[in-house]
Short mmCIF file of C-alpha atoms and ligand atoms in Angstrom, two decimals:
data_model
loop_
_atom_site.label_atom_id
_atom_site.label_comp_id
_atom_site.label_asym_id
_atom_site.label_seq_id
_atom_site.Cartn_x
_atom_site.Cartn_y
_atom_site.Cartn_z
CA MET A 1 -73.83 -90.88 71.97
CA LYS A 2 -74.58 -93.81 69.93
CA VAL A 3 -76.44 -94.22 67.18
CA THR A 4 -78.76 -96.02 69.45
CA ASP A 5 -79.99 -93.26 71.28
CA ILE A 6 -81.64 -91.54 68.81
CA LYS A 7 -85.07 -90.15 71.14
CA PRO A 8 -88.22 -91.83 70.03
CA GLU A 9 -89.77 -88.35 69.21
CA VAL A 10 -86.89 -88.05 66.86
CA PHE A 11 -87.93 -90.83 64.84
CA ALA A 12 -91.12 -89.73 64.96
CA MET A 13 -90.66 -86.49 63.40
CA ALA A 14 -88.24 -88.31 60.83
CA GLN A 15 -90.81 -90.20 59.53
CA ARG A 16 -93.10 -86.72 59.23
CA VAL A 17 -90.07 -85.23 57.82
CA GLN A 18 -89.82 -87.57 55.08
CA ALA A 19 -92.87 -88.60 54.28
CA LYS A 20 -93.48 -85.25 53.16
CA LEU A 21 -90.34 -85.33 50.61
CA GLY A 22 -91.36 -87.94 48.19
CA GLU A 23 -91.63 -85.80 45.58
CA ARG A 24 -88.03 -83.71 46.37
CA PHE A 25 -86.78 -86.71 46.13
CA ALA A 26 -88.11 -87.87 43.17
CA GLU A 27 -86.77 -84.74 41.33
CA ILE A 28 -83.30 -85.47 43.13
CA ASP A 29 -83.65 -89.21 41.93
CA ALA A 30 -84.41 -87.67 38.29
CA VAL A 31 -81.26 -85.24 37.87
CA ALA A 32 -78.64 -88.61 39.26
CA GLU A 33 -80.83 -90.80 36.44
CA GLU A 34 -79.92 -88.76 33.58
CA ASN A 35 -76.24 -87.70 34.92
CA THR A 36 -75.65 -91.45 35.15
CA ARG A 37 -76.51 -91.52 31.41
CA ARG A 38 -74.10 -88.96 30.57
CA VAL A 39 -70.97 -90.68 33.05
CA MET A 40 -71.79 -94.17 31.15
CA THR A 41 -72.30 -92.52 27.58
CA ALA A 42 -68.93 -91.19 28.40
CA PHE A 43 -67.07 -94.59 29.89
CA GLN A 44 -68.84 -96.77 26.62
CA ASP A 45 -67.74 -94.06 24.35
CA ASN A 46 -63.82 -93.93 25.93
CA ARG A 47 -63.93 -97.72 26.00
CA VAL A 48 -63.26 -98.25 29.45
CA SER A 49 -61.72 -101.80 30.29
CA ASP A 50 -59.50 -103.80 32.75
CA ALA A 51 -56.18 -102.09 31.00
CA CYS A 52 -57.15 -98.76 32.43
CA PHE A 53 -57.30 -99.66 35.64
CA ALA A 54 -53.61 -100.65 35.70
CA GLY A 55 -51.17 -97.86 37.14
CA THR A 56 -47.67 -96.80 36.34
CA THR A 57 -44.96 -95.47 38.38
CA GLY A 58 -42.10 -93.54 37.93
CA TYR A 59 -42.53 -90.43 35.35
CA GLY A 60 -45.96 -91.98 34.65
CA TYR A 61 -45.65 -91.94 30.83
CA ASP A 62 -48.59 -92.84 28.41
CA ASP A 63 -50.89 -93.89 31.62
CA LEU A 64 -53.82 -95.31 29.73
CA GLY A 65 -55.88 -95.14 32.36
CA ARG A 66 -55.06 -91.29 32.84
CA GLU A 67 -55.32 -90.37 29.22
CA THR A 68 -58.86 -92.30 29.07
CA LEU A 69 -60.29 -90.25 32.44
CA ASP A 70 -59.13 -86.93 30.89
CA LYS A 71 -61.36 -88.18 28.01
CA ILE A 72 -64.17 -88.94 30.01
CA TYR A 73 -64.47 -85.38 32.36
CA ALA A 74 -64.16 -83.33 29.12
CA GLN A 75 -67.13 -85.58 27.72
CA ILE A 76 -69.13 -85.26 31.15
CA PHE A 77 -68.29 -81.80 31.42
CA GLY A 78 -68.48 -80.73 27.70
CA ALA A 79 -65.09 -79.20 27.33
CA GLU A 80 -62.45 -79.75 25.05
CA ALA A 81 -60.36 -81.09 27.28
CA ALA A 82 -59.65 -81.81 30.83
CA LEU A 83 -56.70 -83.13 33.57
CA VAL A 84 -57.71 -85.14 36.62
CA ARG A 85 -54.87 -85.95 38.50
CA ILE A 86 -53.93 -87.64 42.15
CA GLY A 87 -50.71 -85.02 41.52
CA PHE A 88 -53.65 -82.04 42.53
CA VAL A 89 -53.72 -81.92 46.47
CA ASN A 90 -56.87 -80.83 46.99
CA GLY A 91 -59.46 -78.27 44.75
CA THR A 92 -57.35 -75.59 46.09
CA HIS A 93 -54.47 -76.62 44.21
CA ALA A 94 -56.51 -77.12 40.74
CA LEU A 95 -58.73 -73.82 40.92
CA THR A 96 -54.85 -72.10 41.52
CA ALA A 97 -53.31 -73.93 38.15
CA ALA A 98 -56.46 -72.88 36.32
CA MET A 99 -56.41 -69.29 37.70
CA PHE A 100 -52.65 -69.53 36.54
CA ALA A 101 -53.19 -70.72 33.39
CA LEU A 102 -55.56 -67.40 31.91
CA VAL A 103 -53.06 -64.61 33.48
CA LYS A 104 -49.68 -62.88 33.01
CA PRO A 105 -48.15 -59.98 34.95
CA GLY A 106 -50.07 -57.05 34.19
CA ASP A 107 -53.48 -58.66 34.17
CA THR A 108 -56.21 -58.42 36.36
CA ILE A 109 -58.53 -61.35 38.06
CA LEU A 110 -61.91 -60.33 38.71
CA ALA A 111 -63.89 -62.34 40.74
CA VAL A 112 -67.53 -61.44 40.15
CA THR A 113 -69.37 -63.27 43.26
CA GLY A 114 -67.97 -62.01 45.81
CA MET A 115 -64.81 -62.78 48.20
CA PRO A 116 -63.15 -66.38 47.02
CA TYR A 117 -63.31 -69.39 49.24
CA ASP A 118 -60.87 -68.77 52.29
CA THR A 119 -58.12 -70.94 50.86
CA LEU A 120 -57.87 -69.10 47.57
CA ARG A 121 -56.72 -65.73 49.28
CA SER A 122 -53.22 -66.86 49.70
CA ALA A 123 -52.88 -67.58 46.19
CA ILE A 124 -54.24 -64.52 44.87
CA GLY A 125 -52.54 -62.38 47.28
CA ILE A 126 -55.63 -61.02 48.72
CA SER A 127 -54.55 -61.76 52.00
CA GLY A 128 -50.86 -62.80 53.51
CA ASP A 129 -47.62 -62.30 51.50
CA CYS A 130 -46.93 -65.74 49.93
CA HIS A 131 -43.96 -65.78 47.38
CA GLY A 132 -45.34 -67.30 44.15
CA SER A 133 -48.97 -65.77 44.70
CA LEU A 134 -50.91 -64.24 41.86
CA LYS A 135 -49.51 -60.60 43.65
CA PHE A 136 -46.26 -61.62 43.94
CA TYR A 137 -46.39 -61.77 40.22
CA GLY A 138 -47.41 -58.60 39.80
CA VAL A 139 -51.37 -60.08 39.29
CA ASN A 140 -53.76 -57.40 39.79
CA TYR A 141 -57.07 -58.84 41.94
CA ALA A 142 -60.85 -56.85 41.95
CA GLN A 143 -63.68 -57.92 43.03
CA VAL A 144 -67.12 -57.35 42.58
CA ASP A 145 -69.84 -58.12 45.34
CA LEU A 146 -72.93 -60.40 44.95
CA ASN A 147 -76.10 -57.62 45.14
CA ALA A 148 -78.09 -56.92 48.83
CA ASP A 149 -80.55 -60.38 47.43
CA GLY A 150 -77.51 -62.24 47.19
CA ASP A 151 -77.60 -62.08 43.14
CA PRO A 152 -74.77 -61.32 40.58
CA ASP A 153 -74.97 -57.74 39.96
CA ILE A 154 -74.93 -57.97 36.11
CA PRO A 155 -74.25 -54.02 35.60
CA ALA A 156 -71.87 -53.84 38.01
CA ILE A 157 -69.95 -56.92 36.61
CA LYS A 158 -70.53 -55.31 32.90
CA ALA A 159 -68.48 -52.30 34.22
CA ALA A 160 -65.49 -54.09 35.77
CA ALA A 161 -64.59 -56.77 33.26
CA SER A 162 -65.10 -53.95 30.49
CA ASP A 163 -61.83 -53.05 31.83
CA LYS A 164 -58.86 -54.38 29.10
CA ASN A 165 -56.26 -55.43 31.83
CA VAL A 166 -59.00 -58.24 32.76
CA THR A 167 -58.21 -61.22 31.15
CA ALA A 168 -59.75 -63.58 33.73
CA VAL A 169 -62.80 -63.92 35.31
CA MET A 170 -64.05 -66.24 38.45
CA ILE A 171 -67.31 -67.20 39.62
CA GLN A 172 -67.93 -69.23 42.46
CA ARG A 173 -71.20 -71.26 42.16
CA SER A 174 -71.11 -72.78 45.77
CA ARG A 175 -71.73 -70.62 48.40
CA GLY A 176 -68.43 -72.44 49.72
CA TYR A 177 -68.46 -71.00 53.84
CA ALA A 178 -70.46 -67.98 53.24
CA GLU A 179 -73.71 -66.73 53.88
CA ARG A 180 -74.89 -66.71 50.09
CA LYS A 181 -76.86 -68.87 47.88
CA ALA A 182 -75.29 -70.76 45.42
CA LEU A 183 -75.90 -69.68 41.95
CA THR A 184 -77.46 -72.06 39.54
CA VAL A 185 -75.42 -73.22 36.04
CA GLN A 186 -78.09 -70.96 34.30
CA GLU A 187 -77.13 -67.68 36.51
CA ILE A 188 -73.60 -68.57 35.89
CA GLY A 189 -74.57 -68.86 32.57
CA GLU A 190 -75.81 -65.37 32.34
CA ILE A 191 -72.87 -63.87 34.19
CA ILE A 192 -70.88 -65.24 31.22
CA LYS A 193 -72.97 -63.58 28.69
CA ALA A 194 -72.67 -60.34 30.16
CA VAL A 195 -68.65 -60.46 30.33
CA LYS A 196 -68.20 -61.99 26.98
CA GLU A 197 -70.32 -59.34 25.82
CA VAL A 198 -67.87 -56.50 27.19
CA ASN A 199 -64.81 -58.24 26.93
CA PRO A 200 -64.85 -61.17 24.44
CA THR A 201 -61.56 -62.41 25.06
CA ALA A 202 -61.45 -62.66 29.15
CA ASN A 203 -61.26 -66.14 29.96
CA VAL A 204 -64.01 -66.90 32.39
CA MET A 205 -63.20 -69.63 35.42
CA VAL A 206 -65.96 -71.48 37.75
CA ASP A 207 -65.23 -72.57 40.99
CA ASN A 208 -67.59 -76.05 40.61
CA CYS A 209 -66.53 -77.07 44.09
CA TYR A 210 -69.50 -78.77 45.87
CA GLY A 211 -71.91 -77.88 42.24
CA GLU A 212 -70.77 -81.37 40.26
CA PHE A 213 -74.04 -83.58 39.40
CA THR A 214 -76.24 -81.70 41.20
CA ASP A 215 -78.06 -80.62 38.15
CA VAL A 216 -77.69 -81.91 34.39
CA ILE A 217 -75.31 -79.41 32.91
CA GLU A 218 -72.44 -77.80 34.03
CA PRO A 219 -71.00 -74.73 34.09
CA THR A 220 -68.99 -75.78 30.83
CA HIS A 221 -72.01 -76.26 28.78
CA VAL A 222 -73.01 -72.65 29.51
CA GLY A 223 -69.79 -71.64 28.28
CA ALA A 224 -67.07 -71.58 30.70
CA ASP A 225 -63.90 -71.32 29.71
CA ILE A 226 -62.26 -73.42 32.60
CA ILE A 227 -63.76 -74.92 35.85
CA ALA A 228 -62.01 -76.65 38.63
CA GLY A 229 -63.02 -79.05 41.34
CA SER A 230 -61.63 -81.72 44.27
CA LEU A 231 -61.93 -85.40 43.91
CA ILE A 232 -62.60 -85.41 47.39
CA LYS A 233 -66.24 -83.79 46.87
CA ASN A 234 -68.75 -84.49 44.34
CA PRO A 235 -66.71 -86.35 41.45
CA GLY A 236 -64.94 -88.61 43.44
CA GLY A 237 -67.90 -90.65 44.11
CA GLY A 238 -66.24 -90.83 48.20
CA ILE A 239 -63.96 -93.37 46.42
CA ALA A 240 -61.37 -91.33 45.06
CA PRO A 241 -58.62 -91.30 47.65
CA THR A 242 -57.03 -87.44 46.64
CA GLY A 243 -57.13 -85.62 43.70
CA GLY A 244 -58.39 -82.60 42.04
CA TYR A 245 -59.42 -82.07 37.96
CA VAL A 246 -59.54 -79.16 35.24
CA ALA A 247 -61.57 -79.15 32.32
CA GLY A 248 -62.17 -76.78 29.43
CA ARG A 249 -60.51 -75.79 26.47
CA ALA A 250 -57.59 -77.14 25.39
CA GLU A 251 -55.25 -74.45 25.14
CA LEU A 252 -55.93 -73.84 29.15
CA VAL A 253 -56.25 -77.00 30.47
CA GLU A 254 -52.65 -77.46 29.00
CA ARG A 255 -51.67 -74.50 30.28
CA ALA A 256 -52.98 -75.29 34.01
CA ALA A 257 -50.79 -78.80 33.23
CA MET A 258 -47.66 -76.66 33.06
CA ARG A 259 -48.44 -75.18 36.08
CA LEU A 260 -49.46 -78.33 38.00
CA THR A 261 -46.47 -80.06 36.70
CA THR A 262 -43.48 -77.96 34.88
CA PRO A 263 -43.67 -75.49 31.71
CA GLY A 264 -42.93 -78.08 28.88
CA ILE A 265 -43.83 -81.27 30.63
CA GLY A 266 -47.56 -80.46 31.05
CA GLY A 267 -49.89 -83.72 31.30
CA GLU A 268 -47.65 -85.88 30.30
CA CYS A 269 -46.20 -87.03 33.00
CA GLY A 270 -48.04 -87.85 36.47
CA SER A 271 -47.54 -91.76 37.45
CA THR A 272 -50.89 -92.59 39.00
CA LEU A 273 -49.49 -95.67 41.33
CA GLY A 274 -52.52 -97.81 41.05
CA ASN A 275 -55.35 -95.69 41.90
CA ASN A 276 -56.50 -95.29 38.87
CA ARG A 277 -59.71 -97.38 39.05
CA LEU A 278 -60.66 -95.58 42.24
CA LEU A 279 -60.85 -92.72 40.48
CA PHE A 280 -63.36 -94.47 37.64
CA GLN A 281 -65.34 -96.26 39.79
CA GLY A 282 -65.13 -93.02 41.91
CA LEU A 283 -66.99 -91.34 38.84
CA PHE A 284 -68.96 -93.90 38.37
CA MET A 285 -70.71 -93.80 41.57
CA ALA A 286 -71.00 -89.44 41.29
CA PRO A 287 -74.06 -88.74 40.07
CA HIS A 288 -75.97 -91.01 42.56
CA ILE A 289 -73.55 -90.31 45.59
CA VAL A 290 -74.34 -86.37 44.63
CA ALA A 291 -77.79 -87.50 45.14
CA GLN A 292 -77.56 -89.07 48.63
CA ALA A 293 -75.49 -85.88 50.14
CA LEU A 294 -78.79 -83.93 48.08
CA LYS A 295 -81.51 -86.06 49.89
CA THR A 296 -79.70 -85.74 53.27
CA ALA A 297 -79.51 -81.96 52.86
CA VAL A 298 -82.91 -81.62 52.05
CA PHE A 299 -83.81 -84.24 55.06
CA CYS A 300 -81.34 -81.70 56.96
CA ALA A 301 -84.24 -78.24 55.73
CA GLY A 302 -87.09 -80.60 57.22
CA MET A 303 -85.70 -81.41 60.30
CA MET A 304 -84.73 -78.42 60.95
CA GLU A 305 -87.86 -76.36 60.12
CA GLU A 306 -89.44 -78.92 62.63
CA ILE A 307 -87.72 -77.84 65.25
CA GLY A 308 -87.99 -73.99 64.24
CA ILE A 309 -84.53 -73.16 62.98
CA GLU A 310 -83.92 -71.31 60.28
CA SER A 311 -81.49 -73.33 57.16
CA SER A 312 -80.76 -72.69 53.71
CA PRO A 313 -81.93 -73.77 50.91
CA SER A 314 -85.15 -74.71 52.07
CA VAL A 315 -86.52 -77.80 51.10
CA PHE A 316 -88.34 -77.02 47.72
CA GLU A 317 -85.62 -74.48 46.52
CA LYS A 318 -83.40 -75.86 43.81
CA ARG A 319 -80.17 -76.75 44.94
CA SER A 320 -76.83 -75.95 42.96
CA ASP A 321 -74.17 -77.47 45.54
CA ILE A 322 -74.47 -79.82 48.33
CA ILE A 323 -74.05 -77.74 51.42
CA GLN A 324 -77.09 -77.00 54.40
CA MET A 325 -76.34 -73.76 55.87
CA VAL A 326 -78.30 -74.15 59.33
CA LYS A 327 -78.39 -70.80 61.65
CA LEU A 328 -77.91 -72.01 64.84
CA GLY A 329 -78.06 -69.49 66.83
CA ASN A 330 -75.80 -69.87 69.48
CA GLU A 331 -72.61 -71.72 70.51
CA GLN A 332 -74.19 -74.31 72.38
CA ASN A 333 -76.68 -75.15 69.75
CA MET A 334 -73.25 -75.43 67.49
CA GLN A 335 -71.43 -77.74 69.27
CA ARG A 336 -74.62 -80.07 69.95
CA PHE A 337 -74.95 -79.97 66.55
CA CYS A 338 -71.31 -81.14 65.61
CA VAL A 339 -71.62 -83.45 68.54
CA GLY A 340 -74.33 -85.25 66.88
CA ILE A 341 -73.08 -85.34 63.53
CA GLN A 342 -69.69 -86.67 64.88
CA ALA A 343 -71.41 -89.39 67.01
CA GLY A 344 -73.49 -90.63 63.79
CA ALA A 345 -70.20 -90.91 61.42
CA PRO A 346 -69.00 -94.57 60.89
CA VAL A 347 -65.00 -93.44 61.61
CA ASP A 348 -63.97 -91.53 64.96
CA SER A 349 -67.53 -91.50 66.21
CA TYR A 350 -66.46 -91.70 70.00
CA VAL A 351 -64.59 -88.74 69.53
CA THR A 352 -66.13 -85.34 70.71
CA PRO A 353 -65.55 -82.05 68.76
CA GLU A 354 -64.23 -79.11 70.40
CA PRO A 355 -63.73 -75.18 68.95
CA TRP A 356 -59.94 -74.72 67.77
CA ALA A 357 -58.36 -72.07 66.75
CA MET A 358 -57.74 -72.97 62.84
CA PRO A 359 -54.97 -71.07 61.21
CA GLY A 360 -56.41 -68.67 58.93
CA TYR A 361 -59.73 -67.58 60.85
CA ASP A 362 -60.19 -65.25 63.60
CA CYS A 363 -62.24 -66.63 65.52
CA PRO A 364 -62.64 -70.73 66.85
CA VAL A 365 -63.81 -73.26 64.19
CA ILE A 366 -65.51 -76.42 65.33
CA MET A 367 -65.52 -79.57 62.80
CA ALA A 368 -67.13 -82.58 62.69
CA ALA A 369 -66.18 -85.39 60.38
CA GLY A 370 -65.93 -88.82 60.56
CA SER A 371 -64.63 -90.30 57.46
CA PHE A 372 -62.97 -93.08 55.70
CA ILE A 373 -61.31 -90.49 53.53
CA GLN A 374 -59.36 -87.75 55.52
CA GLY A 375 -61.38 -84.52 55.22
CA SER A 376 -63.67 -85.71 52.32
CA SER A 377 -67.05 -83.58 52.34
CA ILE A 378 -69.02 -85.63 50.07
CA GLU A 379 -69.09 -87.39 53.77
CA LEU A 380 -71.03 -86.65 56.05
CA SER A 381 -69.51 -83.34 57.88
CA ALA A 382 -70.31 -80.65 59.50
CA ASP A 383 -68.70 -77.16 60.08
CA GLY A 384 -68.41 -73.48 61.08
CA PRO A 385 -66.58 -70.61 62.70
CA ILE A 386 -67.54 -69.67 66.20
CA ARG A 387 -69.48 -66.26 65.90
CA PRO A 388 -72.43 -65.12 65.26
CA PRO A 389 -74.30 -65.96 63.36
CA TYR A 390 -73.71 -68.85 64.97
CA MET A 391 -73.90 -70.74 61.29
CA ILE A 392 -72.80 -74.85 61.21
CA TYR A 393 -72.42 -75.56 57.00
CA MET A 394 -73.05 -79.67 56.97
CA GLN A 395 -72.62 -81.18 53.67
CA GLY A 396 -71.99 -85.06 52.56
CA GLY A 397 -73.51 -88.41 53.25
CA LEU A 398 -72.52 -91.23 51.29
CA THR A 399 -75.90 -93.04 51.83
CA TYR A 400 -79.03 -91.28 51.97
CA GLU A 401 -79.59 -93.62 55.31
CA SER A 402 -76.62 -92.55 57.20
CA GLY A 403 -76.81 -88.86 56.28
CA LYS A 404 -80.43 -89.40 58.06
CA LEU A 405 -79.04 -91.37 61.22
CA GLY A 406 -76.43 -88.54 61.53
CA ILE A 407 -78.74 -85.56 61.31
CA MET A 408 -81.14 -87.43 64.06
CA MET A 409 -78.27 -87.78 66.29
CA ALA A 410 -77.51 -84.18 65.84
CA VAL A 411 -81.85 -82.98 66.84
CA SER A 412 -81.48 -85.65 69.59
CA ALA A 413 -78.24 -84.05 70.96
CA MET A 414 -80.03 -80.43 70.57
CA LEU A 415 -82.93 -81.71 72.38
CA ASP A 416 -80.85 -82.76 74.84
CA LYS A 417 -80.70 -80.13 77.49
C1 PLP B 501 -63.75 -76.99 48.99
C2 PLP B 501 -63.54 -75.73 48.25
C3 PLP B 501 -62.33 -75.22 47.51
C4 PLP B 501 -61.44 -76.42 47.73
O1 PLP B 501 -61.08 -76.49 48.55
P1 PLP B 501 -59.70 -77.61 49.52
O2 PLP B 501 -60.36 -77.86 50.65
O3 PLP B 501 -58.76 -77.25 48.42
O4 PLP B 501 -60.32 -78.83 48.58
C5 PLP B 501 -62.98 -73.78 46.84
N1 PLP B 501 -63.96 -73.60 46.56
C6 PLP B 501 -64.88 -74.10 47.09
C7 PLP B 501 -66.41 -73.26 46.81
C8 PLP B 501 -64.98 -75.01 48.06
O5 PLP B 501 -66.15 -75.37 48.84
#
């Protein structure tokens, strides 16, 4: 299947759907414009120059680009400090460094938006028995679930957070790979306010993955003490080749740096090996690229509505992450959807995604991704576990035009009975 195989009726459908999205797209563009202004201001205030793009080797002392980028991230996120590093191997790594910055043995870390993202469970010690997990070091874990409507359960959060052993509270902004909605930054602010009311010294951390630049403010603007995320998602703009970031209160960011490297060294070492320009350029692109991903997701919602398939969020719902959840109802539809997305990719378009037994899952998982950067999910991708309700999580799209082609391919594949 190739992009030249998109059915004529799917083109017609796409035209119909897109015609209804003008106003929605204008809202997304307005967010991108405001975020671009914020990013540009930070670049200019911090005097970004060609000298920032030179890399260091070895220990990486006095890396001008690395130090400038830390300041820029801090400014954009309204935080005291930030740590942006290619030495973070992924988002999980940055999040784990942030978690370790908040606790000591005997403390409790409290998740208040239900079960944390899959890969964090081993780091916390909820699942598995890893040497060096929070549990291994004597840190306890507690959890408050979202309520039946998928909203934060404020009374239950207040009750749980008032335990004096709770020194860290964790909020997940995005839906991740769970059947829940993303929390808006405003909702995150309300949780933080409730926590601080009953436990003013507890530090609140936000897993900001997939959320950056979908709104004009970030969790650090509404009181989050520390946030973390991945550079192969939103803030890397599809250009950063790897890495993660942490931003927040200076003392906590410093502690996260000591977890990333070693106590005593912190953020002062870490050569950038010629990657600085890509991290700057990616951040510069990020507000626009996130808008492209959001338009792709909204278009997907519109197309699914057109063929009678349930998906979330709906076209006009406010978004706080780039994920589109599509309830495909059966394995065959999941496979067809993924085959279409894969065939619409610029890279590896000729391979056919097959379900596989992925470590950490209790059932086969199917994934479609044809990205320039391995595993990058700011690029168009879709995946989901093959079990009821047969949900696919679709995200990314570096350009709306290519994202739209991918969705049209997926719809063509599904109609191809
Ligand atoms: C992607 C993601 C992470 C981190 O995943 P990595 O694959 O390690 O980058 C954590 N939490 C959420 C909600 C995510 O979407």
